[in-house]
PDB file of C-alpha atoms in Angstrom:
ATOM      1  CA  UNK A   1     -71.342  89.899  39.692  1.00 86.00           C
ATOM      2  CA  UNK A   2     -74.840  90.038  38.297  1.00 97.00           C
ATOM      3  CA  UNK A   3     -77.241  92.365  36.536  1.00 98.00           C
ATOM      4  CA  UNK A   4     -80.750  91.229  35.447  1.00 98.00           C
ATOM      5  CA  UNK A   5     -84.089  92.690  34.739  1.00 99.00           C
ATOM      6  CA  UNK A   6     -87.510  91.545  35.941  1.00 98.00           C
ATOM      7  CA  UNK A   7     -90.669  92.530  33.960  1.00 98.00           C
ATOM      8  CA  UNK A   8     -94.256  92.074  33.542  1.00 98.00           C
ATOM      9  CA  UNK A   9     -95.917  92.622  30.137  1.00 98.00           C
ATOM     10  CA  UNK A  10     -99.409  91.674  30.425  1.00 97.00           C
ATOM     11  CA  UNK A  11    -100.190  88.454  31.185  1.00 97.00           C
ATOM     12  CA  UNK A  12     -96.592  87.716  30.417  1.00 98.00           C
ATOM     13  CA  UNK A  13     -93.354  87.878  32.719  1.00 98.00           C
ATOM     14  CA  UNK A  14     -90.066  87.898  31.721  1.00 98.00           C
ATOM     15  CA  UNK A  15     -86.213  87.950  33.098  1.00 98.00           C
ATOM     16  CA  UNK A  16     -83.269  88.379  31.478  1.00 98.00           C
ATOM     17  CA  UNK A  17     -79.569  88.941  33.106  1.00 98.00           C
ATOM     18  CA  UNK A  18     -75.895  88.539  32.565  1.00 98.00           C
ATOM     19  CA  UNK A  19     -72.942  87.664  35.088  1.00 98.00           C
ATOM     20  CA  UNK A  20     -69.240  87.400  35.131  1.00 97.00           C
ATOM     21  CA  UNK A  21     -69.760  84.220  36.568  1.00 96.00           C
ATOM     22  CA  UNK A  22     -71.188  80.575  34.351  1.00 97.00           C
ATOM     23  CA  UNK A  23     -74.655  79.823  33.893  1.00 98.00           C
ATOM     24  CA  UNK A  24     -76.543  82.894  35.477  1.00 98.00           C
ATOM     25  CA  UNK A  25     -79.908  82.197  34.347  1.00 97.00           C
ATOM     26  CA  UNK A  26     -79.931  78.167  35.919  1.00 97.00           C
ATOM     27  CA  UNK A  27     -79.463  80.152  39.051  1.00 96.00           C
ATOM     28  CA  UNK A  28     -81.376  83.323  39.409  1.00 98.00           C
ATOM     29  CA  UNK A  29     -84.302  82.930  36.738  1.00 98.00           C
ATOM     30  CA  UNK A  30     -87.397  82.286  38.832  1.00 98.00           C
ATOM     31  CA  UNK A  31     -90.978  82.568  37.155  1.00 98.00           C
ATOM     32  CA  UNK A  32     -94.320  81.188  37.343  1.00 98.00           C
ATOM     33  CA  UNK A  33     -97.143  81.285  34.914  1.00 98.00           C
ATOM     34  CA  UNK A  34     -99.688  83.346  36.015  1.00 98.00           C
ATOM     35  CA  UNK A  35     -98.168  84.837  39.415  1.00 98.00           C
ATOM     36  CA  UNK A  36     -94.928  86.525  38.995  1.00 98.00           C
ATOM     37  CA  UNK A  37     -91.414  86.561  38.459  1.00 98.00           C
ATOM     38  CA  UNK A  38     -88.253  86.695  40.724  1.00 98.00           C
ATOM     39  CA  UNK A  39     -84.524  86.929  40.302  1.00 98.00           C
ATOM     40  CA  UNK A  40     -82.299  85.674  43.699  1.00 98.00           C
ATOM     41  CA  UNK A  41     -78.655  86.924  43.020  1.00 98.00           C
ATOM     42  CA  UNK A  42     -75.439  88.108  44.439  1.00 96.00           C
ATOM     43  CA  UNK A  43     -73.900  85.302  47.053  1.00 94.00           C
ATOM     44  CA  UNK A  44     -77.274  83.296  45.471  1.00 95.00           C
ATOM     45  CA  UNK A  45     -79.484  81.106  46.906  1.00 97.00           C
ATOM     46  CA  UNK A  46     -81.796  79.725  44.577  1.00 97.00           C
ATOM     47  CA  UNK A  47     -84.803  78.787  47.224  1.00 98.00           C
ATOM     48  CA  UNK A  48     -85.140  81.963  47.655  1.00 98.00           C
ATOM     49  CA  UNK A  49     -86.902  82.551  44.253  1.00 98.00           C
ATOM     50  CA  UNK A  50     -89.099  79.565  44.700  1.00 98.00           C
ATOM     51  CA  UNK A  51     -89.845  81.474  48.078  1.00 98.00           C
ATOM     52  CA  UNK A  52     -90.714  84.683  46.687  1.00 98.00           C
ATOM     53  CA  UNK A  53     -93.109  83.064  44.052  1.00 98.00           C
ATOM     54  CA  UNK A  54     -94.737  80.749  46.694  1.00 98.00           C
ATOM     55  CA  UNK A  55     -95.595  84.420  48.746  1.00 98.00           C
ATOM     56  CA  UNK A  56     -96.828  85.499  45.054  1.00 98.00           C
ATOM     57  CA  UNK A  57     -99.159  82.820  44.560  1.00 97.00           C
ATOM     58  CA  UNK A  58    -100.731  83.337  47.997  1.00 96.00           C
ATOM     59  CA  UNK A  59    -101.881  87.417  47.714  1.00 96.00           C
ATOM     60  CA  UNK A  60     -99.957  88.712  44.624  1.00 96.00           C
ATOM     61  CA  UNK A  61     -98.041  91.457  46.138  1.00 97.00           C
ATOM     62  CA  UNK A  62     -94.293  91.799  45.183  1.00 98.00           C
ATOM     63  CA  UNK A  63     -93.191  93.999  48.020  1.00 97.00           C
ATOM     64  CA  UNK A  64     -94.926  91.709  51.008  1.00 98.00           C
ATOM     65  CA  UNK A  65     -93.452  88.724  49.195  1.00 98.00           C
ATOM     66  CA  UNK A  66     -90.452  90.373  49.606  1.00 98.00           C
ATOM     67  CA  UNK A  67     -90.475  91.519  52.865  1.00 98.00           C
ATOM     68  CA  UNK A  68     -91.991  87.951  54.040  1.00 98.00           C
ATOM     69  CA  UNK A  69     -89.104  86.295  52.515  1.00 98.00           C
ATOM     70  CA  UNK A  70     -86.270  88.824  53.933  1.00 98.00           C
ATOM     71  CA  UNK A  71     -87.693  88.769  57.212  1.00 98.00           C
ATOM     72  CA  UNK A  72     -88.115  85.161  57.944  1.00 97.00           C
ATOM     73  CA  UNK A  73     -86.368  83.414  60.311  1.00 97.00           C
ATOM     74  CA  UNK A  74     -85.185  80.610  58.472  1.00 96.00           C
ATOM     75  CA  UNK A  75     -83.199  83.544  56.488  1.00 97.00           C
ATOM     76  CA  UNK A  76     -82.069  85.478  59.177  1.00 97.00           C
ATOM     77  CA  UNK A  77     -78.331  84.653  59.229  1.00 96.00           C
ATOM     78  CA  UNK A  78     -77.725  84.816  55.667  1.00 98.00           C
ATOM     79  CA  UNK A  79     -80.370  87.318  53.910  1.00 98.00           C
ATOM     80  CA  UNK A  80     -77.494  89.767  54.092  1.00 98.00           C
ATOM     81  CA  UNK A  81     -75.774  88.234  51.689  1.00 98.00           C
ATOM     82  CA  UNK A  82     -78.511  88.481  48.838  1.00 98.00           C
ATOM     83  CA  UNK A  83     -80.464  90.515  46.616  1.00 98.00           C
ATOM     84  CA  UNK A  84     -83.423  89.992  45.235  1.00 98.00           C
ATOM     85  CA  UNK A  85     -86.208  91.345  42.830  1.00 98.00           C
ATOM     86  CA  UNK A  86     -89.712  90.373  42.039  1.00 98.00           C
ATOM     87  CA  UNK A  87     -92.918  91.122  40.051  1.00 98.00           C
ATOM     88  CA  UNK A  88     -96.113  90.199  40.831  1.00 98.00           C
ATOM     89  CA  UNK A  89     -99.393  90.396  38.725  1.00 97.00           C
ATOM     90  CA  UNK A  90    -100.114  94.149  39.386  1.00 97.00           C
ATOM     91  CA  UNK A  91     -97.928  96.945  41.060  1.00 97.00           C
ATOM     92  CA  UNK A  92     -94.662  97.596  40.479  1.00 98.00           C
ATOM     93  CA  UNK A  93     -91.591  95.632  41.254  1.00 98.00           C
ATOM     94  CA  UNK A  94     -89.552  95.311  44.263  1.00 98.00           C
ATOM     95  CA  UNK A  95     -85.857  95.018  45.275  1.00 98.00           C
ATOM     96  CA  UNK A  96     -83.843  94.289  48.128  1.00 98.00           C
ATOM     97  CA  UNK A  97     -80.079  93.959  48.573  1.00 98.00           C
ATOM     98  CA  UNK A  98     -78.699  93.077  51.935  1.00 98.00           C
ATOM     99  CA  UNK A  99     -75.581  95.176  53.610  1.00 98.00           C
ATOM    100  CA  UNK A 100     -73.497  92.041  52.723  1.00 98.00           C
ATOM    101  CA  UNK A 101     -74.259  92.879  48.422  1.00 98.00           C
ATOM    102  CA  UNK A 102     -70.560  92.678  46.687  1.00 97.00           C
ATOM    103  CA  UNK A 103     -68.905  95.939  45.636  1.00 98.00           C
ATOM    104  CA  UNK A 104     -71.041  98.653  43.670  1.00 98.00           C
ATOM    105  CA  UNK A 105     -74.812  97.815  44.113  1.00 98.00           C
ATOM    106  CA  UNK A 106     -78.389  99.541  43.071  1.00 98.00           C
ATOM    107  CA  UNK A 107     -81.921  98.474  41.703  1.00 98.00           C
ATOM    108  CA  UNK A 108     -84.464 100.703  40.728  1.00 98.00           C
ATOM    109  CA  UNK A 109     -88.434 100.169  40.187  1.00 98.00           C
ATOM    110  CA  UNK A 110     -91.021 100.657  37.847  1.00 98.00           C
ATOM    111  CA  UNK A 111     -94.760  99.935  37.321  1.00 98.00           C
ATOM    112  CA  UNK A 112     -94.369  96.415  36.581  1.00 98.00           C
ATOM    113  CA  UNK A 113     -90.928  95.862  36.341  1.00 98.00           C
ATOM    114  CA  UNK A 114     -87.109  95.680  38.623  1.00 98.00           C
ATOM    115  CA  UNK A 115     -83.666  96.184  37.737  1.00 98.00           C
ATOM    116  CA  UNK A 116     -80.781  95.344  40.028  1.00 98.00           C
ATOM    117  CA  UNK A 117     -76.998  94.585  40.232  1.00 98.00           C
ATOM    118  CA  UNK A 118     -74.174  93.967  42.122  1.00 98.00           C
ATOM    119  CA  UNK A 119     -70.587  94.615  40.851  1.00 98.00           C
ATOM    120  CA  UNK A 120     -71.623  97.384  38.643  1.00 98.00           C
ATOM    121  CA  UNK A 121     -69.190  99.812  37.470  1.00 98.00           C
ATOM    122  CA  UNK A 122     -71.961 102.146  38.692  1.00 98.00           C
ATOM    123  CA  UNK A 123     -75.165 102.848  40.290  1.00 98.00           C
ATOM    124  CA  UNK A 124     -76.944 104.018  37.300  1.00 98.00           C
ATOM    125  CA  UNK A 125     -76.909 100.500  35.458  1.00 98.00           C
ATOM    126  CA  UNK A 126     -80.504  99.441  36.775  1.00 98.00           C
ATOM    127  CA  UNK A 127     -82.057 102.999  35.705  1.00 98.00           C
ATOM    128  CA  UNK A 128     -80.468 101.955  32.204  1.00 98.00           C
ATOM    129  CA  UNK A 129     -82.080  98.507  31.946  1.00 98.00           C
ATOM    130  CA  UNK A 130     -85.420 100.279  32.909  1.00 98.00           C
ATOM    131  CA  UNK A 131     -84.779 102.672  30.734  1.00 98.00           C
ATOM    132  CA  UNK A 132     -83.760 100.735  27.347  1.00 98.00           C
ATOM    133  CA  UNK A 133     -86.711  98.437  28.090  1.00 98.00           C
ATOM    134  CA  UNK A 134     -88.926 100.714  27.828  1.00 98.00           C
ATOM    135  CA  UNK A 135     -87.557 102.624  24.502  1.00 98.00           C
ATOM    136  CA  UNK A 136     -87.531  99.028  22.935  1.00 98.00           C
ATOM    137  CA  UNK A 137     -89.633  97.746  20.119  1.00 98.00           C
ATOM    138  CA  UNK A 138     -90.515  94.227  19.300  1.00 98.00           C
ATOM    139  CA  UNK A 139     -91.536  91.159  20.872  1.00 98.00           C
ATOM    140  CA  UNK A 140     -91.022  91.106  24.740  1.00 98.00           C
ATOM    141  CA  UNK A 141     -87.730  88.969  24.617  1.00 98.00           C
ATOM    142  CA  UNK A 142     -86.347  91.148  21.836  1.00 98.00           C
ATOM    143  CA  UNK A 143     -87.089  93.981  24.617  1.00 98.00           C
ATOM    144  CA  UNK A 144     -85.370  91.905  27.210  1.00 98.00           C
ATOM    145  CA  UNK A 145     -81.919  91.618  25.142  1.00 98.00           C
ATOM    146  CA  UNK A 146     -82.178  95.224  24.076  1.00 98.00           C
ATOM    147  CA  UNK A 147     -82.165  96.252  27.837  1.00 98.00           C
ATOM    148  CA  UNK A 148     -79.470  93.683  28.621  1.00 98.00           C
ATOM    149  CA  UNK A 149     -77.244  95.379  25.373  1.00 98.00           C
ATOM    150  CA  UNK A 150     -78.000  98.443  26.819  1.00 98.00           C
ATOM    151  CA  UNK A 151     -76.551  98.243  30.086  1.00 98.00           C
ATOM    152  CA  UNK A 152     -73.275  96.702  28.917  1.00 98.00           C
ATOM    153  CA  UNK A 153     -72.912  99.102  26.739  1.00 98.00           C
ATOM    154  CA  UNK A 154     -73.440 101.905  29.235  1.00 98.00           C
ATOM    155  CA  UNK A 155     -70.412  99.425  31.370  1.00 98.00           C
ATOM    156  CA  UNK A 156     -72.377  96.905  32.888  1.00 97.00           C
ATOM    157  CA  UNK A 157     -70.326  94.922  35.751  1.00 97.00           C
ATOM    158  CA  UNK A 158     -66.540  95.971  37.152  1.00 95.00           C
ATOM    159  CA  UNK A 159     -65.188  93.429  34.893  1.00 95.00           C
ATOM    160  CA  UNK A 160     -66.185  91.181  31.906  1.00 97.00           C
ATOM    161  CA  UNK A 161     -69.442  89.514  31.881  1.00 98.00           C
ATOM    162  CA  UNK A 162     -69.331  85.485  30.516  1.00 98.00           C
ATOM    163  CA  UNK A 163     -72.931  84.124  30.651  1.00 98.00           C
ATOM    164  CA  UNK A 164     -76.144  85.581  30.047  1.00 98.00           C
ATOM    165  CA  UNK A 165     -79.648  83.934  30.288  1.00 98.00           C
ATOM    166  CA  UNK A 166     -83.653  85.018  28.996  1.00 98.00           C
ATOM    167  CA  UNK A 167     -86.442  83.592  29.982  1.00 98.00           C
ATOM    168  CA  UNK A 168     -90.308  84.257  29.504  1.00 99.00           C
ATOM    169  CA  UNK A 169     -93.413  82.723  30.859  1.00 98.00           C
ATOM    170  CA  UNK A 170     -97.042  83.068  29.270  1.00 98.00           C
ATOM    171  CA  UNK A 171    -100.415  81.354  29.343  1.00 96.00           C
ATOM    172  CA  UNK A 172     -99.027  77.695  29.412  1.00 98.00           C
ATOM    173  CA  UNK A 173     -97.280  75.616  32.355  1.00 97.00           C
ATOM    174  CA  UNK A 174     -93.894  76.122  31.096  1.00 98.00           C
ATOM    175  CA  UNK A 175     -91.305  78.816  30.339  1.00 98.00           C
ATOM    176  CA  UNK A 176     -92.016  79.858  25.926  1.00 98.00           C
ATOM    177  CA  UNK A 177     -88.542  80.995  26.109  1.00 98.00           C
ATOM    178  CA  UNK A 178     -85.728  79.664  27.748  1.00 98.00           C
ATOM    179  CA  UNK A 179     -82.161  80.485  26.314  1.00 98.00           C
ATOM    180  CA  UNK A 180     -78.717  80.515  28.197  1.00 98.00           C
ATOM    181  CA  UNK A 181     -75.446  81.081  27.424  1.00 98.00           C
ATOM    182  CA  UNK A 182     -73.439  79.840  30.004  1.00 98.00           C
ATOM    183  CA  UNK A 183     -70.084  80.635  29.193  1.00 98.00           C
ATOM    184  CA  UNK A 184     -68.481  82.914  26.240  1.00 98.00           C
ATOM    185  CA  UNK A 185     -66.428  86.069  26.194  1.00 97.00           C
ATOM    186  CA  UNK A 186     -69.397  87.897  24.486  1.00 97.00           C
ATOM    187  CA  UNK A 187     -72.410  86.256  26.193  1.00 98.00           C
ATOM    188  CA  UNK A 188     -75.088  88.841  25.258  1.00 98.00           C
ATOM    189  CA  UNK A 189     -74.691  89.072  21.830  1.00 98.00           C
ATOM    190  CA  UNK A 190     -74.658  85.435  21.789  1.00 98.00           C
ATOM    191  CA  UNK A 191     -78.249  84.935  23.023  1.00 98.00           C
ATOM    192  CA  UNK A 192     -78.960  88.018  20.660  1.00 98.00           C
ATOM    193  CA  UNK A 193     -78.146  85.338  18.585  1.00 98.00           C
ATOM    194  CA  UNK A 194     -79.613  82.564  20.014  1.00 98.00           C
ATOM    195  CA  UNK A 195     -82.874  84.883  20.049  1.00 98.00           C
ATOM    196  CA  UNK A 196     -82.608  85.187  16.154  1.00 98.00           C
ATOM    197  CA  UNK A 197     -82.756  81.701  15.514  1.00 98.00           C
ATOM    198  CA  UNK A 198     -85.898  81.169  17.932  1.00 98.00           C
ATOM    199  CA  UNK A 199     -88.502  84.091  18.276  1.00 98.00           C
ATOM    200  CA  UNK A 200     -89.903  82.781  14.729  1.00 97.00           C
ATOM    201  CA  UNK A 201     -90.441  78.887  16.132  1.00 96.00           C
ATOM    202  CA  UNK A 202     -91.673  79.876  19.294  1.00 97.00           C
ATOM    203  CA  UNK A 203     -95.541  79.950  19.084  1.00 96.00           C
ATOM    204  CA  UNK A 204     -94.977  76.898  16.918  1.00 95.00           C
ATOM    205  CA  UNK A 205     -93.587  74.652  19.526  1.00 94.00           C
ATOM    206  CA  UNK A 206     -96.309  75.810  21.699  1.00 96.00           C
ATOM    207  CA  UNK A 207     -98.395  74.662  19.354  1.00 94.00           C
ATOM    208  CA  UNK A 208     -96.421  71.378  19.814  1.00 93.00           C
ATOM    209  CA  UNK A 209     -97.119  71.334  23.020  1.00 94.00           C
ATOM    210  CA  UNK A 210    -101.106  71.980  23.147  1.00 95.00           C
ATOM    211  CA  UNK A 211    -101.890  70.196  19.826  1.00 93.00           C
ATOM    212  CA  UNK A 212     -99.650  68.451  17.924  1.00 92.00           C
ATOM    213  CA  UNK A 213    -101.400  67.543  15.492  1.00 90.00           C
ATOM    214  CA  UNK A 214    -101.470  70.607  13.932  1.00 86.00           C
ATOM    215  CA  UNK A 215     -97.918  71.851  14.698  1.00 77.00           C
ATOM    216  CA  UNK A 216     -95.571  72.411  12.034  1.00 80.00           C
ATOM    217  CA  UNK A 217     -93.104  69.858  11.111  1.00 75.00           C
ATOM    218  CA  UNK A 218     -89.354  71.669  10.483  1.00 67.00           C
ATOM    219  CA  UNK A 219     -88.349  69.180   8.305  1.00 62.00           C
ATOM    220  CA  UNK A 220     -85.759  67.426  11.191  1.00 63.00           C
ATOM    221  CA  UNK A 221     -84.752  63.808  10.004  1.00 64.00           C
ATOM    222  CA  UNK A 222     -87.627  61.468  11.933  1.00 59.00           C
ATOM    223  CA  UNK A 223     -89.973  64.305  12.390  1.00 61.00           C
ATOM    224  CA  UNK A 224     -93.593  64.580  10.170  1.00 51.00           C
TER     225      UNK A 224
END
């Protein structure tokens, strides 16, 4: 019931993914500034993303984070049930789905990124968000969105996806981009949308952040 793609771009890391289910991204979105990026889906546990980016910040290595993580004991009776994905600083990614991953399942790896799903409508669905990421122009998120367009176009999950999420982390302690649609009948063109209205105002509410004083007012009732 989810499809999402982990990448790095430089110092930057990035997810982005859609589900049939609500509210993907406030479940399977897991980044860090300056270590990596993970995505924990299919019956998901969240922990398991703050898991995989605790391994990351130790040695930097996506697949030993991800085979310290599978194979601890604490997970034993229940890592079947998941699949996960994660990027570290260098390398490619690295995916695992357990023998307990709903219906149609696949990832597939690059240097510096993962794709992966569950409830596809088929195998080739990751290989198409690697794929369309890489043809993509633009800004990193715009990339992000064009890969997630791509695999739903190409049929994305079994049935009809309702939420889709983006998020992006950079050279500051919090996510520059953080967008969700949680539930709509046409969730990825909606944070297309969503996208639209913010790529311009990003760096400016970083600026916000670091020094306000020279940030840009948007002209908001109560704001300089």
């Amino acid at each position: 019931m989810t499809f999402s793609l982990v990448v790095r771009d430089g110092e930057r890391f990035g997810i982005v993914a859609s589900s049939s289910s609500p509210a993907v991204a406030a479940r399977v979105a897991h980044l860090r500034p300056g270590v990596g990026a993970a995505a924990s889906q299919n019956v998901t546990d969240p922990t398991l993303g703050t898991s995989l980016l605790e391994e990351l910040a130790d040695h930097g290595d996506a697949e030993r984070a991800l085979a310290a993580v599978t194979g601890a004991a604490r997970n034993a009776k229940s890592i079947a049930y998941r699949q996960l994905t994660v990027v570290g600083r260098s390398g490619p990614g690295s995916a695992y789905s357990g023998s307990h991953t709903l219906g149609t399942y696949a990832s597939a790896t690059a240097e510096g990124a993962v794709a992966a799903g569950n409830m596809l409508c088929g195998e080739h669905i990751p290989g198409v968000l690697l794929d369309a990421y890489s043809a993509a122009p633009g800004e990193l998120e715009e990339r992000l969105v064009s890969a997630l367009k791509a695999a739903v176009a190409a049929g994305g999950e079994e049935g009809p996806v309702h939420s889709a999420g983006l998020a992006v982390v950079a050279d500051v302690d919090w996510r520059v981009t953080d967008l969700r649609v949680d539930w709509a009948d046409d969730p990825v063109d909606r944070l297309a949308e969503l996208l639209a209205v913010w790529l311009p105002q990003r760096d400016d509410y970083v600026r916000r952040g670091l020094d306000p004083a020279s940030a840009p007012s948007y002209g908001v009732p109560g704001d300089r």
